[in-house]
Coordinates of C-alpha atoms in Angstrom, one line a residue:
Chain A
M125 CA 75.1 122.7 89.7
K126 CA 76.6 124.5 92.7
N127 CA 76.2 128.2 93.2
I128 CA 79.4 130.1 93.8
V129 CA 79.6 133.5 95.5
V130 CA 82.9 135.3 95.3
L131 CA 83.9 137.9 97.9
I132 CA 86.5 140.5 96.9
S133 CA 88.1 143.7 98.0
G134 CA 90.3 144.7 95.1
G135 CA 91.5 143.9 91.6
G136 CA 90.0 140.5 91.5
T137 CA 92.4 138.5 89.4
N138 CA 91.5 135.4 91.4
L139 CA 87.8 136.2 90.7
Q140 CA 88.7 136.3 87.0
S141 CA 90.3 132.8 87.3
I142 CA 87.0 131.5 88.5
I143 CA 85.0 133.4 85.9
D144 CA 87.2 131.9 83.3
G145 CA 87.0 128.4 84.8
C146 CA 83.2 128.5 84.7
K147 CA 83.2 129.8 81.2
N148 CA 85.6 127.3 79.7
G149 CA 84.1 124.3 81.6
T150 CA 86.9 123.4 83.9
I151 CA 84.6 124.5 86.8
H152 CA 81.2 122.7 86.9
G153 CA 79.5 125.5 88.8
R154 CA 78.1 129.0 88.3
I155 CA 78.9 132.3 90.0
T156 CA 75.6 133.7 91.2
G157 CA 77.0 136.8 92.8
V158 CA 80.1 138.8 93.6
I159 CA 80.2 140.8 96.9
S160 CA 82.8 143.5 97.4
S161 CA 83.9 145.2 100.6
S162 CA 84.8 148.3 98.6
R163 CA 82.9 150.0 95.9
H164 CA 86.2 150.9 94.2
A165 CA 87.2 147.3 93.6
Y166 CA 88.1 146.6 90.0
G167 CA 86.7 143.1 90.5
L168 CA 83.2 144.6 90.3
T169 CA 83.9 145.6 86.7
R170 CA 85.2 142.1 86.0
A171 CA 81.9 140.7 87.4
K172 CA 79.8 143.1 85.4
N173 CA 81.7 142.4 82.2
A174 CA 80.9 138.7 82.8
G175 CA 77.2 139.5 83.4
I176 CA 77.4 138.5 87.1
E177 CA 75.3 140.3 89.7
T178 CA 77.3 142.4 92.3
K179 CA 76.7 143.9 95.7
V180 CA 78.9 146.3 97.7
I181 CA 78.8 145.7 101.4
S182 CA 81.3 148.2 102.8
K183 CA 82.0 149.8 106.2
Y184 CA 81.1 153.1 104.5
K185 CA 77.6 151.9 103.5
Y186 CA 77.0 149.9 106.7
P187 CA 79.1 151.6 109.5
I188 CA 77.4 149.4 112.2
D189 CA 79.0 145.9 112.4
A190 CA 75.7 144.1 113.0
D191 CA 74.1 145.8 110.0
R192 CA 77.0 144.9 107.7
E193 CA 77.0 141.3 108.9
A194 CA 73.2 141.1 108.3
A195 CA 73.5 142.5 104.9
L196 CA 76.2 140.0 104.1
L197 CA 74.1 137.1 105.3
D198 CA 71.1 138.4 103.3
A199 CA 73.2 138.7 100.1
L200 CA 74.6 135.1 100.5
N201 CA 71.0 133.9 100.9
E202 CA 69.8 135.9 98.0
F203 CA 72.6 134.5 95.8
Q204 CA 71.7 131.0 97.2
A205 CA 75.4 130.4 97.9
D206 CA 76.5 126.8 98.1
I207 CA 80.2 127.7 98.0
I208 CA 81.8 131.0 99.2
V209 CA 85.2 132.0 97.8
L210 CA 87.3 134.6 99.5
A211 CA 89.4 136.0 96.6
G212 CA 91.5 138.7 98.1
Y213 CA 88.7 139.6 100.6
L214 CA 90.2 141.8 103.3
S215 CA 87.4 141.9 105.8
I216 CA 86.8 139.3 108.6
L217 CA 83.8 137.0 108.1
P218 CA 81.4 137.0 111.0
K219 CA 81.5 133.7 113.0
E220 CA 77.8 133.1 112.3
I221 CA 78.6 132.8 108.5
I222 CA 81.7 130.7 109.1
A223 CA 79.6 128.3 111.2
A224 CA 76.7 128.3 108.6
Y225 CA 79.0 127.5 105.7
R226 CA 81.4 125.1 107.5
N227 CA 83.8 123.5 105.0
R228 CA 82.1 125.5 102.2
I229 CA 84.2 128.7 102.4
V230 CA 87.6 128.7 100.8
N231 CA 90.4 131.3 101.0
I232 CA 93.6 131.7 99.0
H233 CA 96.7 132.7 100.9
P234 CA 100.0 133.7 99.1
S235 CA 102.4 131.6 101.1
L236 CA 102.9 128.0 102.2
I237 CA 100.8 127.9 105.4
P238 CA 101.9 127.5 108.2
S239 CA 104.7 129.8 107.1
F240 CA 104.1 133.5 106.7
C241 CA 100.4 133.5 107.6
G242 CA 98.1 134.7 110.4
D243 CA 97.2 138.2 111.6
G244 CA 98.9 140.9 109.7
F245 CA 100.0 138.7 106.8
Y246 CA 98.2 139.8 103.7
G247 CA 98.9 141.0 100.2
L248 CA 102.4 142.3 99.3
H249 CA 103.4 142.3 103.0
V250 CA 103.5 138.4 102.9
H251 CA 106.1 138.5 100.2
E252 CA 108.1 141.2 101.9
K253 CA 108.3 139.0 105.0
V254 CA 109.4 136.0 102.9
L255 CA 112.2 138.0 101.4
E256 CA 113.3 139.5 104.8
Y257 CA 113.4 136.0 106.3
G258 CA 115.5 134.8 103.4
A259 CA 113.3 131.8 102.5
K260 CA 114.2 130.1 99.2
V261 CA 110.8 128.5 98.6
S262 CA 107.4 130.1 98.9
G263 CA 104.0 129.3 97.3
A264 CA 100.3 129.5 97.7
T265 CA 97.7 127.7 99.8
V266 CA 93.9 127.2 99.3
H267 CA 92.3 126.3 102.6
F268 CA 88.9 126.2 104.3
V269 CA 88.0 129.1 106.4
D270 CA 87.5 128.5 110.1
E271 CA 87.4 130.9 113.1
G272 CA 91.1 131.6 113.1
T273 CA 93.3 133.5 110.6
D274 CA 94.6 131.1 108.0
T275 CA 94.2 128.2 110.3
G276 CA 91.6 126.1 108.5
P277 CA 92.2 122.7 106.8
I278 CA 94.4 122.9 103.7
I279 CA 93.0 121.9 100.4
L280 CA 95.8 122.6 98.0
Q281 CA 99.3 124.0 98.1
K282 CA 102.0 124.5 95.5
S283 CA 105.5 125.9 95.9
V284 CA 107.4 128.5 93.8
P285 CA 111.1 129.3 94.0
V286 CA 112.3 132.5 95.6
M287 CA 115.1 134.2 93.6
D288 CA 118.1 135.9 95.1
D289 CA 117.2 139.2 93.4
D290 CA 113.5 139.1 94.0
T291 CA 111.5 142.1 94.9
P292 CA 108.2 141.7 96.8
E293 CA 106.4 142.5 93.5
A294 CA 108.3 140.0 91.4
L295 CA 107.7 137.2 94.0
Q296 CA 104.0 138.3 94.2
Q297 CA 103.6 137.8 90.4
R298 CA 105.2 134.4 90.5
V299 CA 102.9 133.3 93.4
L300 CA 99.8 134.8 91.6
V301 CA 100.4 132.4 88.7
V302 CA 100.1 129.5 91.1
E303 CA 97.1 131.1 92.9
H304 CA 95.2 131.3 89.5
E305 CA 95.9 127.6 89.1
L306 CA 95.0 126.4 92.6
L307 CA 91.9 128.4 93.3
P308 CA 89.8 127.3 90.3
R309 CA 91.0 123.7 90.9
A310 CA 89.8 123.8 94.5
V311 CA 86.5 125.4 93.5
E312 CA 86.0 122.6 91.0
L313 CA 86.8 119.9 93.6
L314 CA 84.1 121.5 95.8
C315 CA 81.6 121.8 93.0
T316 CA 82.0 118.1 92.2
D317 CA 82.0 116.9 95.8
C318 CA 85.6 115.6 95.5
I319 CA 86.7 116.8 98.9
K320 CA 86.5 114.9 102.2
V321 CA 87.4 116.7 105.4
D322 CA 88.7 114.5 108.3
G323 CA 89.7 116.8 111.2
R324 CA 92.5 118.9 109.8
K325 CA 93.1 116.6 106.9
V326 CA 91.6 117.2 103.5
I327 CA 91.4 114.2 101.3
L328 CA 90.9 114.8 97.6
K329 CA 89.3 112.5 95.1
E330 CA 90.5 114.0 91.8
E331 CA 88.7 113.5 88.6
G332 CA 88.8 109.9 87.4
E333 CA 89.2 108.5 90.9
G334 CA 85.4 108.1 91.1
K335 CA 83.3 110.2 93.4
Chain B
M46 CA 141.0 122.6 99.4
K47 CA 138.6 123.0 102.3
N48 CA 138.5 120.6 105.2
I49 CA 135.0 119.3 106.1
V50 CA 134.1 117.8 109.4
V51 CA 130.8 116.0 109.6
L52 CA 128.9 115.6 112.9
I53 CA 126.5 112.7 113.2
S54 CA 124.3 110.8 115.7
G55 CA 122.8 108.0 113.7
G56 CA 122.6 106.2 110.4
G57 CA 124.5 108.9 108.5
T58 CA 122.8 108.8 105.0
N59 CA 123.5 112.5 104.8
L60 CA 127.1 111.9 105.7
Q61 CA 127.2 109.3 102.9
S62 CA 125.9 111.9 100.4
I63 CA 128.9 114.0 101.3
I64 CA 131.4 111.1 101.1
D65 CA 130.0 110.3 97.7
G66 CA 130.2 113.9 96.5
C67 CA 133.8 114.2 97.6
K68 CA 134.6 110.9 95.9
N69 CA 132.9 111.7 92.6
G70 CA 134.2 115.2 92.4
T71 CA 130.9 117.1 92.8
I72 CA 132.3 118.5 96.1
H73 CA 135.7 120.2 95.9
G74 CA 136.7 119.5 99.5
R75 CA 137.8 116.6 101.7
I76 CA 136.3 115.1 104.9
T77 CA 139.0 115.2 107.4
G78 CA 137.0 113.7 110.2
V79 CA 133.6 112.4 111.4
I80 CA 132.5 113.1 115.0
S81 CA 129.6 111.1 116.5
S82 CA 127.6 111.9 119.6
S83 CA 126.9 108.1 119.9
R84 CA 129.3 105.2 119.6
H85 CA 126.5 103.1 118.1
A86 CA 125.9 105.4 115.1
Y87 CA 126.1 103.4 111.8
G88 CA 127.6 106.6 110.2
L89 CA 130.9 105.6 112.0
T90 CA 131.0 102.5 109.9
R91 CA 130.3 104.5 106.8
A92 CA 133.2 106.8 107.7
K93 CA 135.6 103.9 108.4
N94 CA 134.6 102.2 105.1
A95 CA 135.6 105.5 103.3
G96 CA 138.9 105.6 105.2
I97 CA 137.9 108.7 107.2
E98 CA 139.1 109.3 110.8
T99 CA 136.4 109.2 113.5
K100 CA 135.8 110.3 117.0
V101 CA 133.1 109.5 119.5
I102 CA 132.2 112.4 121.8
S103 CA 129.3 111.2 123.8
K104 CA 127.6 112.1 127.1
Y105 CA 128.6 108.6 128.2
K106 CA 132.3 109.2 127.6
Y107 CA 132.2 112.9 128.8
P108 CA 129.4 113.2 131.3
I109 CA 130.5 116.8 132.3
D110 CA 129.3 119.3 129.8
A111 CA 132.4 121.4 129.9
D112 CA 134.6 118.4 129.3
R113 CA 132.5 117.3 126.3
E114 CA 132.6 120.8 124.8
A115 CA 136.3 121.0 125.2
A116 CA 136.7 117.6 123.6
L117 CA 134.6 118.7 120.6
L118 CA 136.6 121.9 120.2
D119 CA 139.9 119.9 120.4
A120 CA 138.6 117.4 117.7
L121 CA 137.6 120.3 115.4
N122 CA 141.0 121.8 115.8
E123 CA 142.7 118.5 115.3
F124 CA 140.7 117.9 112.1
Q125 CA 141.5 121.5 111.0
A126 CA 137.9 122.1 110.2
D127 CA 137.1 124.8 107.7
I128 CA 133.4 123.7 107.4
I129 CA 131.3 121.8 109.9
V130 CA 128.3 119.8 108.7
L131 CA 125.6 118.7 111.1
A132 CA 124.2 115.6 109.4
G133 CA 121.5 114.4 111.7
Y134 CA 123.5 115.5 114.8
L135 CA 121.1 115.5 117.7
S136 CA 123.2 117.4 120.3
I137 CA 123.4 121.1 120.8
L138 CA 126.6 122.8 119.7
P139 CA 128.2 125.0 122.4
K140 CA 127.9 128.8 121.7
E141 CA 131.6 129.1 121.7
I142 CA 131.9 126.8 118.6
I143 CA 128.9 128.5 116.9
A144 CA 130.7 131.9 117.3
A145 CA 134.1 130.5 116.2
Y146 CA 132.7 129.0 113.0
R147 CA 130.1 131.7 112.2
N148 CA 128.6 131.0 108.7
R149 CA 130.7 127.9 108.4
I150 CA 128.4 125.4 110.1
V151 CA 125.5 124.0 108.1
N152 CA 122.6 121.9 109.2
I153 CA 119.9 120.0 107.3
H154 CA 116.3 120.1 108.5
P155 CA 113.6 118.0 107.0
S156 CA 110.9 120.7 106.5
L157 CA 110.5 124.0 104.8
I158 CA 111.7 126.4 107.5
P159 CA 110.0 128.4 109.1
S160 CA 107.3 125.6 109.0
F161 CA 107.7 122.6 111.3
C162 CA 111.0 123.6 113.0
G163 CA 112.4 124.8 116.3
D164 CA 112.6 123.0 119.6
G165 CA 111.2 119.5 119.6
F166 CA 111.1 119.2 115.8
Y167 CA 113.6 116.5 114.7
G168 CA 113.6 113.3 112.8
L169 CA 110.4 111.4 112.2
H170 CA 108.5 113.7 114.5
V171 CA 108.7 116.6 112.0
H172 CA 106.9 114.4 109.4
E173 CA 104.3 113.4 111.9
K174 CA 103.5 117.0 112.6
V175 CA 103.3 117.9 108.9
L176 CA 100.8 115.1 108.4
E177 CA 98.8 116.0 111.5
Y178 CA 98.6 119.6 110.3
G179 CA 97.4 118.5 106.9
A180 CA 100.0 120.4 104.9
K181 CA 100.1 119.5 101.2
V182 CA 103.7 120.5 100.6
S183 CA 106.8 119.8 102.7
G184 CA 110.5 119.8 101.9
A185 CA 114.0 120.2 103.2
T186 CA 116.2 123.2 104.2
V187 CA 119.9 123.6 104.5
H188 CA 120.8 126.5 106.7
F189 CA 123.7 128.1 108.7
V190 CA 123.7 127.3 112.4
D191 CA 123.3 130.2 114.7
E192 CA 122.5 130.4 118.4
G193 CA 118.8 129.5 117.9
T194 CA 117.2 126.2 116.9
D195 CA 116.7 126.2 113.1
T196 CA 116.8 130.0 113.0
G197 CA 120.0 130.6 111.0
P198 CA 120.2 132.0 107.4
I199 CA 118.8 129.6 104.8
I200 CA 121.1 128.4 102.1
L201 CA 118.9 126.0 100.0
Q202 CA 115.3 124.8 100.2
K203 CA 113.4 122.4 98.0
S204 CA 109.8 121.2 98.3
V205 CA 108.2 117.8 98.0
P206 CA 104.5 117.0 97.7
V207 CA 102.7 115.4 100.6
M208 CA 100.4 112.6 99.6
D209 CA 96.9 112.0 101.1
D210 CA 97.8 108.5 102.1
D211 CA 101.4 109.3 103.4
T212 CA 102.7 107.8 106.5
P213 CA 105.5 109.7 108.4
E214 CA 107.9 107.1 107.1
A215 CA 106.9 107.5 103.5
L216 CA 107.1 111.3 103.7
Q217 CA 110.5 110.9 105.4
Q218 CA 111.8 108.8 102.6
R219 CA 110.6 111.4 100.0
V220 CA 112.2 114.3 101.9
L221 CA 115.5 112.3 102.4
V222 CA 115.9 112.1 98.6
V223 CA 115.9 115.9 98.6
E224 CA 118.2 116.2 101.6
H225 CA 120.8 114.0 99.8
E226 CA 120.6 116.4 96.9
L227 CA 120.6 119.7 98.9
L228 CA 123.3 119.0 101.5
P229 CA 126.2 118.1 99.1
R230 CA 125.2 121.0 96.9
A231 CA 125.4 123.4 99.9
V232 CA 128.7 121.9 101.0
E233 CA 130.1 122.4 97.5
L234 CA 128.9 126.1 97.5
L235 CA 130.8 126.6 100.8
C236 CA 133.9 124.8 99.5
T237 CA 134.1 127.0 96.5
D238 CA 133.3 130.3 98.3
C239 CA 130.1 130.7 96.3
I240 CA 128.0 131.9 99.3
K241 CA 127.6 135.4 100.4
V242 CA 125.6 136.1 103.7
D243 CA 123.9 139.5 104.0
G244 CA 122.0 139.6 107.3
R245 CA 119.4 136.8 107.0
K246 CA 119.8 136.6 103.2
V247 CA 122.1 134.1 101.6
I248 CA 123.1 135.0 98.1
L249 CA 124.4 132.2 95.9
K250 CA 126.9 132.4 93.1
E251 CA 126.4 129.0 91.4
E252 CA 129.1 127.5 89.2
G253 CA 129.6 129.5 86.0
E254 CA 128.5 132.8 87.5
G255 CA 132.1 133.6 88.4
K256 CA 133.3 133.8 91.9

């Protein structure tokens, strides 16, 4: 069974979707640890409520970059991470970790990449930009993490409609529903070795297609 | 009743979707003319079969840009165009025409703008780029034409899934089905004055919402 480590910075509703998936058997893996870049993240409470070990690795606690990166690598080793999930994690992962966990780190982004992604596009800001642009379709993307921002191979995407009277908050809620569907599905595909990466292309072997 | 002029360069399946819409009453407008940038376009035959007047305004016939642009403007005046539809039209419209028909020229693009659009993205090439990138969702966009390439306000968008074993041709066919749905719908919205443009935002008053 694969060990999943989830990295968070905030409320952790995407973390909750993975906790739920592991509990109800739709994810064949176990969360061995939750790491937060902020000690105030409500996701830490979600983890504790589910009996999952947590660590806070913040800039406040480790002001020197190298120390913080070493602490992160130590924590991943201690939790024996097979799969790393960025679930609203707002810090940049060090290149060393990206290279060590190539095609084993996934991120969720609240738009249809390559639209509305890259540096400066995170959280509510993404949805503000979608509405300013006047797009009629948005969505969510789960992708592997590489050295760029939101540039790694795409695992799953799903669209949602944008309504004429949407606020950024209303659109965010609609996209979150899709995030909570896609992220656990992608984690399960990783846990069951159902993902093949060929350059930029991710080929999925869904359940029942034989592994 | 609004006069629709359709500009084509090729096979004209999107033209056919508008011919059909006018015939079956889902579009409350009439096509007064079809203009092709190539005398070989099969869309010219589609127009003739439907009893619609046609003109060829090609680089071959009008090698001097200014002459060709004047011929185009003359043709639009002659056809008394209220609405101009670019249905696979591969030439650039002169700025003079774009300004004269502001928010009355629509274009169909075979991707979810702002993804896979801009200079160099047309026809099968768009779908090749989508597959190379590894996107899992694509789609079609109907938008107003402004001075940029694929930058005008978006009227309608709809997504289609990308399959792991897609060829550019297979994806193109799936997107074309959506194009033939969106383009006549956008033309009908224009014909019935159901479109309000506010900066980049297009607000639709669909049938039944009162005009």
